[in-house]
PDB file of C-alpha atoms and ligand atoms in Angstrom:
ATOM      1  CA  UNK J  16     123.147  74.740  88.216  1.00  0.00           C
ATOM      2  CA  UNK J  17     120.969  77.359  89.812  1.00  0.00           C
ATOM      3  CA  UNK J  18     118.395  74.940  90.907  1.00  0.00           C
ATOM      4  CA  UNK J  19     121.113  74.586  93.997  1.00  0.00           C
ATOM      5  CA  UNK J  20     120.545  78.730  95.541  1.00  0.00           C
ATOM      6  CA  UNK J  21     118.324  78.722  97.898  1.00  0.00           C
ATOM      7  CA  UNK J  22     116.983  82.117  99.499  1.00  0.00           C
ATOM      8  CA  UNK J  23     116.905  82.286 103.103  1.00  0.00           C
ATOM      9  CA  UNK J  24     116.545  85.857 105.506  1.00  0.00           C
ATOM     10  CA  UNK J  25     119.828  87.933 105.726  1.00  0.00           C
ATOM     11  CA  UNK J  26     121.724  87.696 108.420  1.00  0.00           C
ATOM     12  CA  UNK J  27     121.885  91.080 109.653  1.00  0.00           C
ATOM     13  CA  UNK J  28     124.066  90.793 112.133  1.00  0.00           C
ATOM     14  CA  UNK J  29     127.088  88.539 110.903  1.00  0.00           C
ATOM     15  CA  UNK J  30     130.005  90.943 109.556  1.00  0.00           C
ATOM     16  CA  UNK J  31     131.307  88.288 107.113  1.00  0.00           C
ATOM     17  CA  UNK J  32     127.713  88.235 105.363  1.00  0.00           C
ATOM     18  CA  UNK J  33     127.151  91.822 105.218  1.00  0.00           C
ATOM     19  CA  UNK J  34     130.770  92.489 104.253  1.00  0.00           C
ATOM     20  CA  UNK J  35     129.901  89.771 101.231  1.00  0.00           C
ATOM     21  CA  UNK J  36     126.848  91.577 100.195  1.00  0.00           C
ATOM     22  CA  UNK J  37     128.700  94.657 100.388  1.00  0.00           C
ATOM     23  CA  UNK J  38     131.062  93.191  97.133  1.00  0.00           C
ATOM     24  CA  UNK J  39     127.819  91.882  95.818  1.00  0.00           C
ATOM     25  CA  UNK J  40     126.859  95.392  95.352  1.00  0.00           C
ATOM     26  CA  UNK J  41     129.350  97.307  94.399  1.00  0.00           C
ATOM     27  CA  UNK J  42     130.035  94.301  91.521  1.00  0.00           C
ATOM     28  CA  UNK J  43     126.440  95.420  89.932  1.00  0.00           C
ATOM     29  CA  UNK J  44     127.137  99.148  90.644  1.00  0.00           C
ATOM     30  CA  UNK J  45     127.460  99.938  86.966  1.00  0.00           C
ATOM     31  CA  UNK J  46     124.104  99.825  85.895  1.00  0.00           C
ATOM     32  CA  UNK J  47     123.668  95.640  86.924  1.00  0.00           C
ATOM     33  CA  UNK J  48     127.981  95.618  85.675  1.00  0.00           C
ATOM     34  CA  UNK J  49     130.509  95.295  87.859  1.00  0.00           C
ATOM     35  CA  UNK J  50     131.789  98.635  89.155  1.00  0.00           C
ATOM     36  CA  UNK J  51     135.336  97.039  91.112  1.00  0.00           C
ATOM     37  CA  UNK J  52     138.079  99.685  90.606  1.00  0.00           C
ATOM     38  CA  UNK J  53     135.718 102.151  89.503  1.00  0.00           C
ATOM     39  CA  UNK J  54     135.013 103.153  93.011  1.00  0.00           C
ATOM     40  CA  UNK J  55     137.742 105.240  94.831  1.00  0.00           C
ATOM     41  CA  UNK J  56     135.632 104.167  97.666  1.00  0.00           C
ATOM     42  CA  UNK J  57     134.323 101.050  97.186  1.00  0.00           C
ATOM     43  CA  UNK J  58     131.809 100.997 100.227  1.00  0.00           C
ATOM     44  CA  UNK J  59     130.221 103.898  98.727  1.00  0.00           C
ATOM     45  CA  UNK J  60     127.769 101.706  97.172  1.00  0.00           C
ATOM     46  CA  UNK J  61     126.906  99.798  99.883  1.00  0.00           C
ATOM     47  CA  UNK J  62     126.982 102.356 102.264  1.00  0.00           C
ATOM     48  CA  UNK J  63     123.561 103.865 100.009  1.00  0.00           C
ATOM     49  CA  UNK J  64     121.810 101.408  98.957  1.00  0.00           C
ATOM     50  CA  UNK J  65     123.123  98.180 100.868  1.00  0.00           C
ATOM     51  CA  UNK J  66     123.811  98.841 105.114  1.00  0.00           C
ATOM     52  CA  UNK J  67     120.326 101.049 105.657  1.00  0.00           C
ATOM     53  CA  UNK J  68     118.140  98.626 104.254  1.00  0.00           C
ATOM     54  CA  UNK J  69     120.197  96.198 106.450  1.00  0.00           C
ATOM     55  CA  UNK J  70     119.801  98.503 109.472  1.00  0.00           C
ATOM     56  CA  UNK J  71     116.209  99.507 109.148  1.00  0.00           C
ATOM     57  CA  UNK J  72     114.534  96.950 107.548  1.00  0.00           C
ATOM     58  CA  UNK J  73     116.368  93.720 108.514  1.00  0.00           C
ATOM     59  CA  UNK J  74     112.967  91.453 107.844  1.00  0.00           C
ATOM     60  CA  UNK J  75     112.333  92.688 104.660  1.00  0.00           C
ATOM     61  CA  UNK J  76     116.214  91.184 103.418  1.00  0.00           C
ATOM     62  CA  UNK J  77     116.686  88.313 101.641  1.00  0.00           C
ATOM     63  CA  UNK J  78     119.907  86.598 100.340  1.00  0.00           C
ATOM     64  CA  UNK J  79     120.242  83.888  97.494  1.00  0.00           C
ATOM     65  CA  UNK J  80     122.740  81.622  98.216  1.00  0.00           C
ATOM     66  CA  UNK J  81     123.988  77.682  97.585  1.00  0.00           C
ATOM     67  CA  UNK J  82     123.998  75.436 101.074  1.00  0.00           C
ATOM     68  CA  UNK J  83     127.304  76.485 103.182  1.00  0.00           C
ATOM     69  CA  UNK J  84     128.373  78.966 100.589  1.00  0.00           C
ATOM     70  CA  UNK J  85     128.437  83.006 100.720  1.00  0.00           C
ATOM     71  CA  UNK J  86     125.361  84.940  99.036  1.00  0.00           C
ATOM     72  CA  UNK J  87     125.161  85.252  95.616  1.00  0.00           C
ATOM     73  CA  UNK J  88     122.529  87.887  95.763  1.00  0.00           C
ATOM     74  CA  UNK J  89     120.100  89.853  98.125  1.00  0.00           C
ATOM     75  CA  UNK J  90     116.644  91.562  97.224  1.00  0.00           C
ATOM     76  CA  UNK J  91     115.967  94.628 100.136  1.00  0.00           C
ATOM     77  CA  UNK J  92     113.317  96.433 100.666  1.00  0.00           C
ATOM     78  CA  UNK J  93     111.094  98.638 103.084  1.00  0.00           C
ATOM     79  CA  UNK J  94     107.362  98.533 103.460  1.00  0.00           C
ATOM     80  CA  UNK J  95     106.899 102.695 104.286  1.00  0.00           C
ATOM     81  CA  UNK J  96     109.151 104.562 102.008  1.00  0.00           C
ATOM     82  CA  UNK J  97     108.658 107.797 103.325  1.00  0.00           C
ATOM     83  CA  UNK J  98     108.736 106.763 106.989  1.00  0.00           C
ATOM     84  CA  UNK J  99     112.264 105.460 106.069  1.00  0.00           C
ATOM     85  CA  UNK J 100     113.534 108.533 104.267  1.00  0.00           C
ATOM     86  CA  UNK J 101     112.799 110.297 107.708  1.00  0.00           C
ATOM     87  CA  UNK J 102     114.785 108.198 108.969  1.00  0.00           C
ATOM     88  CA  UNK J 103     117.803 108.036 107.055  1.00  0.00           C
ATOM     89  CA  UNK J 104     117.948 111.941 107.279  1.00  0.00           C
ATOM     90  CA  UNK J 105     117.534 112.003 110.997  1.00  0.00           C
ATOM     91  CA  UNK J 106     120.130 109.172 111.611  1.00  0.00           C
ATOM     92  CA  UNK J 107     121.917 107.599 108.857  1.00  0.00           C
ATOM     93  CA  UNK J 108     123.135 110.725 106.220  1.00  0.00           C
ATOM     94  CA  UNK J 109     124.687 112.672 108.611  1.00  0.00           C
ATOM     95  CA  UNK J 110     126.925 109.884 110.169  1.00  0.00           C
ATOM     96  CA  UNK J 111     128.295 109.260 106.448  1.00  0.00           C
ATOM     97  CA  UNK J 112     128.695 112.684 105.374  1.00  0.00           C
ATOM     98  CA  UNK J 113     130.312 113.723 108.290  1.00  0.00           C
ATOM     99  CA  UNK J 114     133.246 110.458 107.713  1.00  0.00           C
ATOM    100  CA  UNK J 115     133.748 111.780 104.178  1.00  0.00           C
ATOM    101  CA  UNK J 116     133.558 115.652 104.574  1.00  0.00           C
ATOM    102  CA  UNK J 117     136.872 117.484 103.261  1.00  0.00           C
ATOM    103  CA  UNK J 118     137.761 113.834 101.201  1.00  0.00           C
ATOM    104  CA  UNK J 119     138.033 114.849  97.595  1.00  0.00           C
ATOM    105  CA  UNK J 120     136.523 113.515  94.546  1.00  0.00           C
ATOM    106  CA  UNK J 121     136.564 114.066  90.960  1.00  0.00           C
ATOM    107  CA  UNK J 122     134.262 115.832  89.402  1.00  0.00           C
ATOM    108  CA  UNK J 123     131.904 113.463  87.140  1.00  0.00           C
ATOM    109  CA  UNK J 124     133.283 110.097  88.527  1.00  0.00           C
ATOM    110  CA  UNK J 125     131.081 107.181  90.437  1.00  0.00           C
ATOM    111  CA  UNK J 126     132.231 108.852  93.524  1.00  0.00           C
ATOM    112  CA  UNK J 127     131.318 111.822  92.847  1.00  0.00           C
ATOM    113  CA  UNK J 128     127.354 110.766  91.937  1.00  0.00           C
ATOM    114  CA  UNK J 129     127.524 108.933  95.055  1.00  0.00           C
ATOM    115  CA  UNK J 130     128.652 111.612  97.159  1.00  0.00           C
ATOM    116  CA  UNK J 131     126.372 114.082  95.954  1.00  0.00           C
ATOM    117  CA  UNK J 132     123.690 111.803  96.420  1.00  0.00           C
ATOM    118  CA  UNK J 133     124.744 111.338 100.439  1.00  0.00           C
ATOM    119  CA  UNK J 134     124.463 114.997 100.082  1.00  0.00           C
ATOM    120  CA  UNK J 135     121.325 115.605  98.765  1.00  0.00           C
ATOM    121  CA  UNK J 136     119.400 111.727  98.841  1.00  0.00           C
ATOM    122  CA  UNK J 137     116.600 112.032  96.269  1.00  0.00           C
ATOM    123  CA  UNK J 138     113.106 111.027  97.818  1.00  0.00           C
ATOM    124  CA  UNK J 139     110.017 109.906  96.348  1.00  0.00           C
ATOM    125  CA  UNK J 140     107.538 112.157  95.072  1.00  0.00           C
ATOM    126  CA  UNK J 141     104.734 112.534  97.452  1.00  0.00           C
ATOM    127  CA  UNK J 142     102.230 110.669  95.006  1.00  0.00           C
ATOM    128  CA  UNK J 143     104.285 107.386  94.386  1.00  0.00           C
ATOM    129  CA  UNK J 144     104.883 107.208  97.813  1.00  0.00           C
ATOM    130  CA  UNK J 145     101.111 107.520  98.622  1.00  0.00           C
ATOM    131  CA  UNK J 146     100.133 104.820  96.030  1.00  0.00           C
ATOM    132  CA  UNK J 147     102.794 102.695  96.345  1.00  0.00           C
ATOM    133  CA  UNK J 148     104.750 103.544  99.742  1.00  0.00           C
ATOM    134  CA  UNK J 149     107.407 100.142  99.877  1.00  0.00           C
ATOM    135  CA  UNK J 150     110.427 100.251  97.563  1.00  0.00           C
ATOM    136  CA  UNK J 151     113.176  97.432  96.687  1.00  0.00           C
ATOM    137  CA  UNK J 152     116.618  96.848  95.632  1.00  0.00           C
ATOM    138  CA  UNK J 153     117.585  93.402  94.066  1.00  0.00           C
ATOM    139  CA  UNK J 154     121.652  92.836  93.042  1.00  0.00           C
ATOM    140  CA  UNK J 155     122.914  89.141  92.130  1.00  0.00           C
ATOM    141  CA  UNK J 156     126.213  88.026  90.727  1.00  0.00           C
ATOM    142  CA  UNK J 157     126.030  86.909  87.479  1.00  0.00           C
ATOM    143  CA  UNK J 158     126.477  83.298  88.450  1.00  0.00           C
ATOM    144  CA  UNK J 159     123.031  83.560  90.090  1.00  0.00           C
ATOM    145  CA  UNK J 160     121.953  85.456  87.256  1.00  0.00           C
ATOM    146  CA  UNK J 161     119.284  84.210  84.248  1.00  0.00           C
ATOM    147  CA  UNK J 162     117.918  81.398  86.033  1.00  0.00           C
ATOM    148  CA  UNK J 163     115.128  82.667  87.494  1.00  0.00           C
ATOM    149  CA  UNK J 164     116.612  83.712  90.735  1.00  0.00           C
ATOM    150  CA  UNK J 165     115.807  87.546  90.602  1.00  0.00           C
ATOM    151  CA  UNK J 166     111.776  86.380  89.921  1.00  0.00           C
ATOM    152  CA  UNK J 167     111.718  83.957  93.228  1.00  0.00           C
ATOM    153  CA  UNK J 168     113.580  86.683  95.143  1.00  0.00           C
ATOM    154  CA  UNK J 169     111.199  89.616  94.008  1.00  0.00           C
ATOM    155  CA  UNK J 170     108.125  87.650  94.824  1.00  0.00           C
ATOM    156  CA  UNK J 171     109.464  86.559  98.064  1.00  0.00           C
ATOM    157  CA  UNK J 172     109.565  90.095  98.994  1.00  0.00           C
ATOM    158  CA  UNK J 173     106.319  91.013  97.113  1.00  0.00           C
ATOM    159  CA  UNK J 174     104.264  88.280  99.285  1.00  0.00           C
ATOM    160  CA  UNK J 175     106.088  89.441 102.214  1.00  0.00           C
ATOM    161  CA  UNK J 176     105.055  93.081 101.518  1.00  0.00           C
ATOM    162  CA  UNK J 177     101.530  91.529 100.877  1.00  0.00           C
ATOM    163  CA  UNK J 178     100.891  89.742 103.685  1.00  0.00           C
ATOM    164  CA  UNK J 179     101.813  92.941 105.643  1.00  0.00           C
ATOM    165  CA  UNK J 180      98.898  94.954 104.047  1.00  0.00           C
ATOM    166  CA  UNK J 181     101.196  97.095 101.786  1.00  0.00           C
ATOM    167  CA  UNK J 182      98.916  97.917  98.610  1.00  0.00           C
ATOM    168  CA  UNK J 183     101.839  98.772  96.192  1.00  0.00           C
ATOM    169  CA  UNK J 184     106.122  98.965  95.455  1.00  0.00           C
ATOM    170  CA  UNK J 185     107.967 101.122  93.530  1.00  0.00           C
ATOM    171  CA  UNK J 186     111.645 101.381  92.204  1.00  0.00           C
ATOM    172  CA  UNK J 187     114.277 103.269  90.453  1.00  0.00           C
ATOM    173  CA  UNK J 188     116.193 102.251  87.810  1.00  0.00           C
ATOM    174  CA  UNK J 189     118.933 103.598  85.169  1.00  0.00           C
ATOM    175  CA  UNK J 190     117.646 103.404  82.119  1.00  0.00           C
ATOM    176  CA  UNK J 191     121.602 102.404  81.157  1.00  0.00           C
ATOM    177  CA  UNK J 192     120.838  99.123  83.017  1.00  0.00           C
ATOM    178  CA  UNK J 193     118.446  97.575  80.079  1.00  0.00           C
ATOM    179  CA  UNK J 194     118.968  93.954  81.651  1.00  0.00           C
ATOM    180  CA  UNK J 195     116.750  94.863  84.926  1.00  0.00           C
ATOM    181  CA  UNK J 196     114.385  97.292  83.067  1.00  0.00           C
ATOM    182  CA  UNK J 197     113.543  94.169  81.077  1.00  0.00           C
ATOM    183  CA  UNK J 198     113.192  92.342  83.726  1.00  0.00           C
ATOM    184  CA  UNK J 199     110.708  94.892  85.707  1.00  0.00           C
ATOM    185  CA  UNK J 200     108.713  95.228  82.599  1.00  0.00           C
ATOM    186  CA  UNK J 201     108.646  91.249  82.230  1.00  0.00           C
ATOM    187  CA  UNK J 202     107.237  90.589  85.928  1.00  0.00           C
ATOM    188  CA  UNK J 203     104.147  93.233  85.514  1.00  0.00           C
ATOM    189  CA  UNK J 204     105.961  97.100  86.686  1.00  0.00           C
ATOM    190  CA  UNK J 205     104.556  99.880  84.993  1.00  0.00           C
ATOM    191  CA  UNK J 206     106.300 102.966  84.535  1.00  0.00           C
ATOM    192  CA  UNK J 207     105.636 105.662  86.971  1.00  0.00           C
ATOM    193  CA  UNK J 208     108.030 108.450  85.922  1.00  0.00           C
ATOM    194  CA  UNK J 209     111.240 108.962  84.072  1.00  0.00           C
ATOM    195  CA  UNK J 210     113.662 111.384  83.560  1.00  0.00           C
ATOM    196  CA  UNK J 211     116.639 111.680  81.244  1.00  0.00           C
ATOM    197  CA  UNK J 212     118.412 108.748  83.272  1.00  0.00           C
ATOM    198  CA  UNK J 213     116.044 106.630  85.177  1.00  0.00           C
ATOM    199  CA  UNK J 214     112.470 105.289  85.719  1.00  0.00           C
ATOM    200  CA  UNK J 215     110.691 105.077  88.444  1.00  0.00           C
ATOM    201  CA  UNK J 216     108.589 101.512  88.011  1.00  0.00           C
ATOM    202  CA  UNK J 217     105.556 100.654  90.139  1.00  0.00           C
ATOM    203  CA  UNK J 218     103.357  97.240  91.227  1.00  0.00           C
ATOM    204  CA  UNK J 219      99.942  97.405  92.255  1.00  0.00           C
ATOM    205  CA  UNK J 220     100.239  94.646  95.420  1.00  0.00           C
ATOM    206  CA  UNK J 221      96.595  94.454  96.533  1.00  0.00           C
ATOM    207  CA  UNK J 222      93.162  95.836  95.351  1.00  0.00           C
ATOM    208  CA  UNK J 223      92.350  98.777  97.402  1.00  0.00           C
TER     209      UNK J 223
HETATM  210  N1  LIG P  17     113.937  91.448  79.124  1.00  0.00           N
HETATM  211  C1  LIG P  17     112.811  90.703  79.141  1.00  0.00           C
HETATM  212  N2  LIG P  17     112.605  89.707  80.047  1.00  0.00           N
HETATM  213  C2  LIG P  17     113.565  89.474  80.955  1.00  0.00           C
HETATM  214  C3  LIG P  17     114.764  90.212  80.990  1.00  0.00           C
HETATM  215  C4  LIG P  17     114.935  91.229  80.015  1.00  0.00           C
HETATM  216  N3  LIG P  17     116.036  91.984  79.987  1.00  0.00           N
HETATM  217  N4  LIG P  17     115.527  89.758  82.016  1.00  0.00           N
HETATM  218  C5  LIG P  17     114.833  88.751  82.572  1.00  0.00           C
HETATM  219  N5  LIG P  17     113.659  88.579  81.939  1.00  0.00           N
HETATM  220  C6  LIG P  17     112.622  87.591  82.233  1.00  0.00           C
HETATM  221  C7  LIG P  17     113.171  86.186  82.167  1.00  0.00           C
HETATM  222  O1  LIG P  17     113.119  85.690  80.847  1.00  0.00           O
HETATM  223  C8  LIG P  17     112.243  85.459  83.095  1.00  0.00           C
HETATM  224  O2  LIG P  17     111.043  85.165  82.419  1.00  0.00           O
HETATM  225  P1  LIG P  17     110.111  83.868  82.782  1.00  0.00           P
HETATM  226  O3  LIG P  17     109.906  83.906  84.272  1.00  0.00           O
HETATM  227  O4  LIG P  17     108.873  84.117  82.002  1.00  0.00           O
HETATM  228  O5  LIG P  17     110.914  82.688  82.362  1.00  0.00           O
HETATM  229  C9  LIG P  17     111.918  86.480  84.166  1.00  0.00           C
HETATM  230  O6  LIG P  17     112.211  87.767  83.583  1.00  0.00           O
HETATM  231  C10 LIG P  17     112.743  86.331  85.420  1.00  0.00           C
HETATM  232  O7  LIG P  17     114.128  86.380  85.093  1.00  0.00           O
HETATM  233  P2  LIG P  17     115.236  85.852  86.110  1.00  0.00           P
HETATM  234  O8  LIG P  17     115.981  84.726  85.511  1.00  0.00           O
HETATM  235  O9  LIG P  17     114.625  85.676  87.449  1.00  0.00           O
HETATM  236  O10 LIG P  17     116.220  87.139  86.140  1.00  0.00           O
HETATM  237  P3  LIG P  17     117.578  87.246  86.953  1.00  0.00           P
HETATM  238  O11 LIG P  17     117.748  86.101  87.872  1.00  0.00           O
HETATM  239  O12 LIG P  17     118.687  87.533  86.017  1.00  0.00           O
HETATM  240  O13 LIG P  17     117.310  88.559  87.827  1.00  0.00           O
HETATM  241  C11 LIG P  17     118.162  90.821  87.844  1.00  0.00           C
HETATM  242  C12 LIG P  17     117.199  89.820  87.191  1.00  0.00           C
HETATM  243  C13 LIG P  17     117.731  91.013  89.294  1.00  0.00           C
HETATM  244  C14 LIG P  17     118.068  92.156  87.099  1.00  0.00           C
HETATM  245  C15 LIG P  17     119.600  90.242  87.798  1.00  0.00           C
HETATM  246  O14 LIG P  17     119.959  89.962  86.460  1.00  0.00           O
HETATM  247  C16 LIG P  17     120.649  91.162  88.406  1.00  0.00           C
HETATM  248  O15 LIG P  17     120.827  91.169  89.619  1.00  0.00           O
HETATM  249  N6  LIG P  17     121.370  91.947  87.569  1.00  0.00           N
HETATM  250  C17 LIG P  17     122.497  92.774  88.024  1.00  0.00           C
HETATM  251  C18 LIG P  17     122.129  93.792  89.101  1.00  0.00           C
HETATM  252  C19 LIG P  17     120.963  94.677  88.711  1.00  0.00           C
HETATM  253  O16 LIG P  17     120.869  95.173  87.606  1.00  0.00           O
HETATM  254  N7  LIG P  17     120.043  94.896  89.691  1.00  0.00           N
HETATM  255  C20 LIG P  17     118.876  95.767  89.528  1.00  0.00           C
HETATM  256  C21 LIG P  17     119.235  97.163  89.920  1.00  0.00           C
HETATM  257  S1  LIG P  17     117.808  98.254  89.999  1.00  0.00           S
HETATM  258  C22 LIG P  17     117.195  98.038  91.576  1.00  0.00           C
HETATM  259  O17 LIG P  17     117.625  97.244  92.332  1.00  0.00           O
HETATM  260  C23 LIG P  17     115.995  98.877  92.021  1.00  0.00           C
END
């Protein structure tokens, strides 16, 4: 029964949890599906959109998880998005594509998107980040899954980002991954921008 998870901060610096949220998010790296074996290098996932969030914005992390038991989700985010993407080019892309420079990959593969997006990180355009400058991630297992466990984690960010003055969040999304566009769409995101595979979804957080 999912009235049992209970959300509670990440802890940021325990190995075991972030090794566990890790799995967590390479098992919803195929658009929400699990991506296990699919990965020639399973931490690629985590390495992107997982450890920075971990790293750079360790009070804006949240895990879902039963009493004693390992995390069944997480919901990340950061308030300033393009204060962070400063960051991760000064300090956190060149570290990883240094540790996988001359390792091959095939052409068209999950490893391959991944590696080209180490390479070349995609950042916000200048006007979502302006009117809605904190963005999120939100993975759970699919026993956490359906039970309104993604809502209380969203809004536990969203009130977070709130009561920090932050006036709006954003998001992207494959459009492949119907489940969690559905879900956006249900809890109030509008649709920012799209292109042939993915919208970027926005929420107004305060009146400006
Ligand atoms: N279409 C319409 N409404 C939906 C849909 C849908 N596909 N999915 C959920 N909803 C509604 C629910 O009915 C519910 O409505 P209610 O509050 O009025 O009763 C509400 O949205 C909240 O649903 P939850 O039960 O909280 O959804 P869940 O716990 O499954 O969380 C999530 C959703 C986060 C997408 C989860 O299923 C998940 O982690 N999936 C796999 C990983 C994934 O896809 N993550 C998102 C990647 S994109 C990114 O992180 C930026």
């Amino acid at each position: 029964p999912t009235a049992e998870f209970g959300i509670r901060a990440a802890r940021t610096d325990d190995p075991a949890e972030t090794d566990r949220l890790y799995d967590i998010c390479l098992r919803t790296a195929a658009s929400g599906k699990d991506a296990t074996g699919s990965f020639e290098d399973p931490r690629l996932p985590g390495d992107i959109f997982l450890a920075p969030y971990l790293r750079y914005a360790p009070d804006l992390a949240w895990v879902l998880a039963r009493p004693d038991r390992p995390a069944s989700g997480y919901v990340l985010g950061v308030a300033d998005t393009a204060s962070f993407e400063r960051t991760l080019e000064r300090e956190w892309w060149p570290g990883l594509r240094a540790r996988r420079e001359g390792v091959p990959f095939r052409e068209g593969s999950r490893d391959a998107f991944a590696r080209k997006w180490i390479d070349r990180p995609p950042t916000a355009p200048a006007e979502v980040a302006a009117a809605y400058p904190a963005h999120l991630h939100i993975d759970l297992l699919p026993e956490a899954q359906g039970g309104g466990n993604g809502s209380r984690l969203i809004h536990t960010l969203l009130g977070a980002l709130r009561s920090r003055g932050v006036h709006g969040v954003h998001l992207g999304v494959g459009k492949a991954n119907a489940g969690a566009v559905g879900f956006y769409r249900h809890l109030g995101f509008e649709v920012l921008a799209e292109d042939p595979g993915s919208f970027t979804l926005g929420m107004k957080l305060l009146e400006r």
